[in-house]
Coordinates of C-alpha atoms in Angstrom, one line a residue:
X1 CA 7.2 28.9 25.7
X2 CA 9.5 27.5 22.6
X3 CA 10.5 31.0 20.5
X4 CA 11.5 28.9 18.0
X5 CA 8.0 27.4 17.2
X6 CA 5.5 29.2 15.2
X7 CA 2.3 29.2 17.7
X8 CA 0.7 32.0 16.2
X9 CA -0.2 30.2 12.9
X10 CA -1.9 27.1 14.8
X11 CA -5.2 25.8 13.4
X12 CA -6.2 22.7 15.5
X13 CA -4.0 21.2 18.4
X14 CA -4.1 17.5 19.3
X15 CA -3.7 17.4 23.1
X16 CA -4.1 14.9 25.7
X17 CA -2.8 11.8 23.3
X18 CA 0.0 9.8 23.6
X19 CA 1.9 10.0 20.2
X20 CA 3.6 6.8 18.2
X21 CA 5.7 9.0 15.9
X22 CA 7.0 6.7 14.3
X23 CA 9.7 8.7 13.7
X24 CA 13.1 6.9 13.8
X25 CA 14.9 10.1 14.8
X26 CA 13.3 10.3 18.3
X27 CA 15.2 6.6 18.5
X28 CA 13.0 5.1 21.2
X29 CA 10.1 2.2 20.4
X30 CA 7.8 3.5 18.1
X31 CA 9.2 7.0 18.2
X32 CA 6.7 7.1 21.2
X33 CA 6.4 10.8 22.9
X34 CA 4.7 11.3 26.1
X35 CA 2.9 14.9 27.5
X36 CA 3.5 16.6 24.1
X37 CA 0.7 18.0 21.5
X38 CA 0.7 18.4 18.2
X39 CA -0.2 21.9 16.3
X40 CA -1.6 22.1 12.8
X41 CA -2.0 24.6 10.2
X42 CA -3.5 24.0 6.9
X43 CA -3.6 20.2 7.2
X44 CA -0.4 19.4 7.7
X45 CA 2.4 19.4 11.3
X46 CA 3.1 22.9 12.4
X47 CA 4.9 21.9 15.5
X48 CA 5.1 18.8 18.0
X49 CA 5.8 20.3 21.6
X50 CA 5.9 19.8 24.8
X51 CA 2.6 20.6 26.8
X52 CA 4.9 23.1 29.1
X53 CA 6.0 25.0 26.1
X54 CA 2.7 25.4 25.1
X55 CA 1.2 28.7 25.7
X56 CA -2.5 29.7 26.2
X57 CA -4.8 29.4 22.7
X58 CA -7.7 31.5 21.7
X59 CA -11.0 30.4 21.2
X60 CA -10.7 30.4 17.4
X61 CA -7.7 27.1 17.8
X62 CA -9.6 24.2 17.6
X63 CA -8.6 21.5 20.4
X64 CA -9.2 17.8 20.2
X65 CA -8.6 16.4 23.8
X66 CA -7.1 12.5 23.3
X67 CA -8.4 11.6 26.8
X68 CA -5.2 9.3 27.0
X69 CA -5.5 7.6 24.0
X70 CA -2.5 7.2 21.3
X71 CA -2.1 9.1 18.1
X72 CA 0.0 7.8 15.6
X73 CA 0.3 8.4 11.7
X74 CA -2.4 7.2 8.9
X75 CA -1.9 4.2 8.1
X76 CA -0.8 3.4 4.2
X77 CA -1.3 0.5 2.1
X78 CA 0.6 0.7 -0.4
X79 CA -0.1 -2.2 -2.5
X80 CA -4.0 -2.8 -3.4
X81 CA -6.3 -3.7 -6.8
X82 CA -9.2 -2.2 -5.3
X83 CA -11.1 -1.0 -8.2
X84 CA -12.1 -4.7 -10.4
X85 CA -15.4 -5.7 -11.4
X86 CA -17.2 -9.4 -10.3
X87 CA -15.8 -11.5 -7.9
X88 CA -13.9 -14.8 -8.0
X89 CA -15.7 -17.0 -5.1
X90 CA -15.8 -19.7 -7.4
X91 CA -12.3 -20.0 -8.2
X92 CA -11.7 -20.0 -4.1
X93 CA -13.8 -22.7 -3.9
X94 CA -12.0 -25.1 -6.7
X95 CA -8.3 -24.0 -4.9
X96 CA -10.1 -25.7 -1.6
X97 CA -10.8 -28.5 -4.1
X98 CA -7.3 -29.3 -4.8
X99 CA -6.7 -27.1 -8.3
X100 CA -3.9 -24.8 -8.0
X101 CA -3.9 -20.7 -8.5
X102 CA -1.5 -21.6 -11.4
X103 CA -4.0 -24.2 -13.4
X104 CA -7.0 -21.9 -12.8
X105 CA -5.0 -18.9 -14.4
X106 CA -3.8 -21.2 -17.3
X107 CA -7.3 -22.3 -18.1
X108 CA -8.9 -18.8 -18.2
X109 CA -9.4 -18.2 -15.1
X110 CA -7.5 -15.6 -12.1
X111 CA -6.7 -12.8 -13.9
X112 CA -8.7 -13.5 -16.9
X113 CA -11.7 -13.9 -14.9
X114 CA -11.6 -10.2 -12.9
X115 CA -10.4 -9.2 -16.9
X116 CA -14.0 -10.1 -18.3
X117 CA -15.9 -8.6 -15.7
X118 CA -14.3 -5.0 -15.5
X119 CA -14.4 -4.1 -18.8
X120 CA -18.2 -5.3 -19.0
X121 CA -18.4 -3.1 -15.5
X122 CA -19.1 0.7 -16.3
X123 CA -17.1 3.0 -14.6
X124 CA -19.1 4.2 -12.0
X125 CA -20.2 0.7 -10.8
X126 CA -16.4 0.3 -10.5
X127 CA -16.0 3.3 -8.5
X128 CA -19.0 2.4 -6.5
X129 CA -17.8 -1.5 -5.3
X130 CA -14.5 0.3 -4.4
X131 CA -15.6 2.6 -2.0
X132 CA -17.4 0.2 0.1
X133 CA -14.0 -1.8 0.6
X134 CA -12.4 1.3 0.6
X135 CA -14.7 2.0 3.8
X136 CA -13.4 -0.8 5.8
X137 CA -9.7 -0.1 5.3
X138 CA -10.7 3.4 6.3
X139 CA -12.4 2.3 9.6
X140 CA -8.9 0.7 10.3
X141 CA -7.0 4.1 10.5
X142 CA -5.7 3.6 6.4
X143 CA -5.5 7.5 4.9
X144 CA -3.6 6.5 2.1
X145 CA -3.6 4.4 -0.5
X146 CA -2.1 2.5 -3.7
X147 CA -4.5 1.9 -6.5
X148 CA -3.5 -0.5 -9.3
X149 CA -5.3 -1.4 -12.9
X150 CA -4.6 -4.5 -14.5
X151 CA -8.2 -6.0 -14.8
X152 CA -8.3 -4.5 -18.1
X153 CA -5.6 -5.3 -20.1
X154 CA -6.8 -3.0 -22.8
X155 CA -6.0 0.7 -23.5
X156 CA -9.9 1.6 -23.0
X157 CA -10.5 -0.3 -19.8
X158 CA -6.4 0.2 -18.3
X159 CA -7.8 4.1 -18.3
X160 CA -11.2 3.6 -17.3
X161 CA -9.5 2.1 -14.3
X162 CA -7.4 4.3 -13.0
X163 CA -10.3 7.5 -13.9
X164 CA -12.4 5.1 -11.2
X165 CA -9.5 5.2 -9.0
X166 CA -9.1 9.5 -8.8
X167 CA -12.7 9.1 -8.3
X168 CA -12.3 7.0 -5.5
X169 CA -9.7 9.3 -4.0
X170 CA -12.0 11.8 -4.9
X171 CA -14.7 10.7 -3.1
X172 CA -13.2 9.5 0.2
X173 CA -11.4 12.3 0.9
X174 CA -8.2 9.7 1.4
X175 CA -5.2 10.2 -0.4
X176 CA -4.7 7.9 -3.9
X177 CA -1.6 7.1 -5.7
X178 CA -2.5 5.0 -8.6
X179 CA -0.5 2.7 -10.6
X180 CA -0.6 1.4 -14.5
X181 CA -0.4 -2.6 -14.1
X182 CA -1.1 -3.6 -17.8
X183 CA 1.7 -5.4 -17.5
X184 CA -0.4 -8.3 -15.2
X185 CA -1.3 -11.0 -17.7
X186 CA -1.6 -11.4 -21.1
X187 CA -5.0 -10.9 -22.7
X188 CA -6.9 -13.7 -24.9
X189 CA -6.7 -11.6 -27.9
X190 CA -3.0 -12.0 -27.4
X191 CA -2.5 -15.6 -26.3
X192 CA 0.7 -16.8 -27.8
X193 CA 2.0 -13.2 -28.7
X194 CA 3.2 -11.9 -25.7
X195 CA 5.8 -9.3 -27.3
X196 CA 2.6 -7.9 -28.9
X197 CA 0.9 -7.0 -26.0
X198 CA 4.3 -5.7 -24.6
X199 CA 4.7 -4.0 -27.5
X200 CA 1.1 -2.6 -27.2
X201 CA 1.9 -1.1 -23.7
X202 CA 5.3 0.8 -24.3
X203 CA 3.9 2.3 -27.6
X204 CA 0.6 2.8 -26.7
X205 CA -0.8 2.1 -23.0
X206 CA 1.8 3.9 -20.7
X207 CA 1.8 7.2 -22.9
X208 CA -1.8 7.6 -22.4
X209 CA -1.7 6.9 -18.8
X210 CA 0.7 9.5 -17.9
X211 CA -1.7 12.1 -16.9
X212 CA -3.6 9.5 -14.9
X213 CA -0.6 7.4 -12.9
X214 CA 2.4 8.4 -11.1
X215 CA 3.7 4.4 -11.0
X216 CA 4.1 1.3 -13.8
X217 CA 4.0 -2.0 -12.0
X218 CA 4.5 -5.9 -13.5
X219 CA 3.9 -8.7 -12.7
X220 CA 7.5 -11.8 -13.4
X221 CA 6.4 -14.8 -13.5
X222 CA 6.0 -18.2 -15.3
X223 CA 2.2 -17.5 -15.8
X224 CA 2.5 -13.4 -17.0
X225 CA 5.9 -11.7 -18.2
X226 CA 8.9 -12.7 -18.4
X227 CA 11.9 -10.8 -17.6
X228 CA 13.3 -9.1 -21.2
X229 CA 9.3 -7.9 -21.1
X230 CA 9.4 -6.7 -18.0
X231 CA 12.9 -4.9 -18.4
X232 CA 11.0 -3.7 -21.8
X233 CA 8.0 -1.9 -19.7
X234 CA 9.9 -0.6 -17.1
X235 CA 12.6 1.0 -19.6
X236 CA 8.9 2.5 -21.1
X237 CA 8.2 3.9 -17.7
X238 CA 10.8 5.7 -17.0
X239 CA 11.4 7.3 -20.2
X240 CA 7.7 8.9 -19.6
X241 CA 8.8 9.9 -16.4
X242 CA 7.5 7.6 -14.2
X243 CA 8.4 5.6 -11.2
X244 CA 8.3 1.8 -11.3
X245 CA 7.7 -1.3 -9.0
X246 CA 7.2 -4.9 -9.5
X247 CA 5.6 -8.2 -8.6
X248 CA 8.2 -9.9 -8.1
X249 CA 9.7 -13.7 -6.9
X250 CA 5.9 -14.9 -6.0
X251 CA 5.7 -18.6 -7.2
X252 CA 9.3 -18.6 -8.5
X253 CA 12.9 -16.7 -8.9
X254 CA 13.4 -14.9 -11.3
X255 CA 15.6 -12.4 -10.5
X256 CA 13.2 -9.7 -11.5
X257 CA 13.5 -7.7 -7.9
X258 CA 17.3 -6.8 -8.0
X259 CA 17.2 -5.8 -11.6
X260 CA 14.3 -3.9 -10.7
X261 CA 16.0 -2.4 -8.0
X262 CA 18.9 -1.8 -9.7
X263 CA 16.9 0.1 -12.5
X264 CA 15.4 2.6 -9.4
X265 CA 11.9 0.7 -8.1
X266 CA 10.6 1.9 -5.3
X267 CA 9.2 -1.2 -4.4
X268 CA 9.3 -4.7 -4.9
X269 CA 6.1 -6.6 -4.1
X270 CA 5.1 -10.8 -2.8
X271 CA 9.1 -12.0 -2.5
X272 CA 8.7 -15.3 -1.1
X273 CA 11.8 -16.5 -3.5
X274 CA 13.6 -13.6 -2.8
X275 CA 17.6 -14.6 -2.4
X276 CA 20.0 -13.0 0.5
X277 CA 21.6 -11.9 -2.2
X278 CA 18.5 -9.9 -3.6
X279 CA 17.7 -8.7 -0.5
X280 CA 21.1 -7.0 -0.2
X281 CA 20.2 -5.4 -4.0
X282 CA 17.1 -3.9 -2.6
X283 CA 18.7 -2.5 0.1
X284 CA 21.6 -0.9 -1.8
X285 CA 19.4 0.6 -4.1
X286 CA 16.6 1.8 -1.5
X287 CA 13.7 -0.4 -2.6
X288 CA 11.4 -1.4 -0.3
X289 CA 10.3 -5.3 0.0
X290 CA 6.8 -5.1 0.5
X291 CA 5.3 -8.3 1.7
X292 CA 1.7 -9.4 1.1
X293 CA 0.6 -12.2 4.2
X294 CA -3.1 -12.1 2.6
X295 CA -1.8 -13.5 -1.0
X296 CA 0.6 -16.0 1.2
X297 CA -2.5 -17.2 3.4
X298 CA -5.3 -17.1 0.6
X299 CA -2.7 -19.3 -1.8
X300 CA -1.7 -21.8 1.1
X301 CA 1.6 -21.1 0.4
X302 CA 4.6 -22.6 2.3
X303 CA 7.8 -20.9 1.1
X304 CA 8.0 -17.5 3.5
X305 CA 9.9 -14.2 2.1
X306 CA 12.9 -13.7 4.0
X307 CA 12.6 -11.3 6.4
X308 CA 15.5 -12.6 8.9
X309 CA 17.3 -11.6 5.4
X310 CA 15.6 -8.2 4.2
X311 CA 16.7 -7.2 8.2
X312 CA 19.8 -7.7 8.0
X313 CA 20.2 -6.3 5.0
X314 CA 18.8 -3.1 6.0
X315 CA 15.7 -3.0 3.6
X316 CA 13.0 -1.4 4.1
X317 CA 9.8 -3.6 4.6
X318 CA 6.6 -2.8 4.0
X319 CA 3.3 -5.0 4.3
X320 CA -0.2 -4.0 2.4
X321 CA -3.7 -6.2 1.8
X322 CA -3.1 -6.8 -2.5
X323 CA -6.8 -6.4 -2.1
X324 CA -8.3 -8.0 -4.8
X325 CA -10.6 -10.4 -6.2
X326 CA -8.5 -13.6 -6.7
X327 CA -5.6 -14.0 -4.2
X328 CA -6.0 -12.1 -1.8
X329 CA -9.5 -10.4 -1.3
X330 CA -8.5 -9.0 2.2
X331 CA -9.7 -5.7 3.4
X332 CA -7.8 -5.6 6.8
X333 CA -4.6 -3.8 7.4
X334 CA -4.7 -4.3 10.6
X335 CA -4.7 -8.2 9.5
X336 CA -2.1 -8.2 7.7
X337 CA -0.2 -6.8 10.4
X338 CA -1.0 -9.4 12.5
X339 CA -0.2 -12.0 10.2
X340 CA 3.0 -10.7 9.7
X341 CA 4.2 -11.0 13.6
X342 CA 2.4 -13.9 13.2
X343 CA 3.2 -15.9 10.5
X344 CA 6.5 -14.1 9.5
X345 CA 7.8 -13.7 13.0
X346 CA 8.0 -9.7 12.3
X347 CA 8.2 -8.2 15.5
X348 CA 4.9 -5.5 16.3
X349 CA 6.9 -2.4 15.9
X350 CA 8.7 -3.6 12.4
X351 CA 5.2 -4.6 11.4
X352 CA 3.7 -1.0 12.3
X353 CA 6.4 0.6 10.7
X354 CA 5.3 -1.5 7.6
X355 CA 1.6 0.1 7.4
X356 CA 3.1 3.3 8.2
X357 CA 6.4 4.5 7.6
X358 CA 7.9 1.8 5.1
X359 CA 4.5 1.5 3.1
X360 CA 4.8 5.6 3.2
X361 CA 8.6 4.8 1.4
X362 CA 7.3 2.0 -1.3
X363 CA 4.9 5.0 -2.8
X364 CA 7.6 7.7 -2.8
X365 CA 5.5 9.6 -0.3
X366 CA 8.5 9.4 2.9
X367 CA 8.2 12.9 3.0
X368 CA 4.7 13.7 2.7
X369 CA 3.0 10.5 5.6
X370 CA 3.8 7.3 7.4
X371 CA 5.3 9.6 10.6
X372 CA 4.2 12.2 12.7
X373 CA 6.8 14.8 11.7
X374 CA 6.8 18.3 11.2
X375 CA 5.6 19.5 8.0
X376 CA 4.4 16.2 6.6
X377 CA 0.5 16.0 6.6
X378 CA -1.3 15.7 9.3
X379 CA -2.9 12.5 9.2
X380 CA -3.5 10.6 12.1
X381 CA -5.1 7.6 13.4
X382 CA -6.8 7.4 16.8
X383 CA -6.3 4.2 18.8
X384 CA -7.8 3.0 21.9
X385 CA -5.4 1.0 23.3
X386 CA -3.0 0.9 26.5
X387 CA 0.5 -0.3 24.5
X388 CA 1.5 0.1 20.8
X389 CA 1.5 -3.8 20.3
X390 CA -2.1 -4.1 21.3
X391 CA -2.6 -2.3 17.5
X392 CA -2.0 -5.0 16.2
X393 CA -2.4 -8.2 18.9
X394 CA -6.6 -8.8 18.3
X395 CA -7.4 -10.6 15.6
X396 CA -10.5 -9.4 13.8
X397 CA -10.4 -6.8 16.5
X398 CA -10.4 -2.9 15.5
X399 CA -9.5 -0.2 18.3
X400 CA -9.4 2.6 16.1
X401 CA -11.7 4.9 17.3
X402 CA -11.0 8.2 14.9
X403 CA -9.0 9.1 11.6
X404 CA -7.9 12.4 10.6
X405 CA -7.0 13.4 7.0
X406 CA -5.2 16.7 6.7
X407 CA -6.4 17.2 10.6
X408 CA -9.7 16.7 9.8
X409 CA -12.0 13.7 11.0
X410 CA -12.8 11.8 8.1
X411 CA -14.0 8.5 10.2

């Protein structure tokens, strides 16, 4: 028996699973452990040991037998817009029909569109469409998640938002950070007077948010802010105390992701422009690139982010759904996973680490999920498979068979 671990306070002990750590200290694929259980007390790690240093429990430890199967971390997806009103199945169809996402959004449509329908939606319809795709990220093994506004554009609906998304975190039981994206287009009442609205969400929209969001996003681009705006925002942020992250290099460069990088992002988000030279910014600065292969697919783009790049520059890359109701109304993690290998040539064990460890890292929360590590929370996701890769090799295929928040079964 290990003297050095403290058995006596165990709770529940996972036994009988093969573990995916994902931890890169145990510095084998997948920080994979074999014939070793996992003991926790008060919902998070207690201990990780192996099954001969385990000594007898009482009847009063909970013990959930694995039967063989692998236990790895929660799974986090870090970038969504999960809480809009309407839908945009219209718009879907005319982009089949030739018109470009870029023509639709100038015309009143994209963003404009979801902007019309969620501040006519009350809040608790909001909260109520949400939960059901919330459910079938949920299925997937996903126990945290990134909730953005942006579909209100408006102090009054920017707040209304993120209230529906504490509810939603509320009410699933999973774990919510939520982010202030005002900053995501202009709104009609301020066509042609940009600086206004920017104006309007440094003096007015990110001080009343505070209490509601731990994170200020934008979005840089030829069809929302440019970058002086943005730079304007994200100064806002942080003199509030908050952490930033942007949409950045999407349809164009811009240059948006090393400033933001340089100015302490956590994350910067889309990146198919992204430079070498950019990617060597993020990595200084420890942003994450997190990559979005359902906004890639949805938009029939061509131009890849660089991910030979972001790897050899040592950046952390993440991948999440952008769930939402123009561009990428995805509500598969597991998916995008699979795209990524697929379509991005990210191998399975980068891509895992992006649902898991790196997404973790583009919310701030390294410490807290995205591993299996002593002292971080104990959330875990059941798979039923015989080899990591297999996670993430079926397409439309789910083998997650149980998911634990705080060591409890939540799925």
């Amino acid at each position: 028996m290990r003297p050095d671990l403290n058995f006596a306070a165990t709770e529940k002990v996972f036994s009988g699973f093969r573990v995916m750590t994902m931890d890169p200290a145990v510095n084998v694929p997948y920080g994979a452990m074999d014939d070793v259980s996992v003991g926790v007390n008060d919902g998070r790690i207690l201990w990780i040991a192996k099954n001969s240093d385990i000594p007898a429990f009482d009847d009063d430890v909970e013990v959930i037998n694995g039967d063989g199967r692998w236990l790895g971390p929660g799974l986090v997806d870090c970038h969504t817009h999960i809480v809009y009103g309407g839908d945009r199945a219209r718009e879907w169809e005319m982009r089949l029909g030739g018109v470009s996402y870029e023509q639709i959004a100038r015309e009143g449509g994209g963003i404009l569109s979801s902007v019309r329908s969620t501040r006519a939606a009350s809040e608790e319809s909001l909260v109520q469409s949400a939960l059901k795709r919330l459910d079938r990220l949920v299925s997937e093994g996903v126990t945290t998640i990134e909730i953005k506004s942006g579909y209100g554009l408006d102090l009054e609906t920017e707040l209304k938002m993120l209230r529906a998304a504490r509810t939603v975190g509320n009410e699933s039981g999973i774990h919510v950070e939520t982010t202030l994206l005002a900053a995501h287009a202009i709104p009609p009442e301020f066509s042609g007077k940009a600086d206004d609205y920017v104006e309007l969400i440094c003096r007015e929209i990110i001080p009343a948010a505070t209490d509601l969001c731990s994170c200020v996003d934008a979005f840089c681009e030829s069809i929302a802010f440019n970058v002086e705006q943005t730079r304007r925002v994200f100064e806002a942020a942080l003199s509030h105390g908050l952490r930033i992250k942007v949409h950045a290099e999407q349809l164009t460069h811009t240059g948006i992701a090393a400033i933001a990088a340089e100015m302490g992002a956590v994350s910067a988000d889309h990146l198919e422009y992204l430079s070498e030279p950019d990617c060597r910014v993020l990595a200084e600065n420890g942003t994450v690139a997190t990559i979005l292969p359902g906004a890639f697919y949805c938009l029939c783009e061509t131009k890849k982010p660089p991910i030979e790049a972001l790897q050899d520059s040592g950046a952390a890359i993440a991948i999440a759904t952008d769930c939402n109701p123009g561009s990428s109304p995805v509500t598969s993690l597991l998916l995008m996973g699979n795209m990524a290998c697929t379509m991005f040539r990210m191998t399975p064990e980068l891509a895992f680490a992006g649902i898991t460890r790196s997404a973790a890292q583009a919310l701030a929360l390294q410490d807290e999920c995205g591993m299996i590590r002593t002292g971080m929370r104990a959330d875990f996701a059941v798979w039923d498979v015989n080899e990591p890769a297999a996670i993430l090799y079926g397409v439309g295929h789910n083998p997650c068979v149980g998911v634990y928040r705080g060591g409890n079964l939540i799925k």
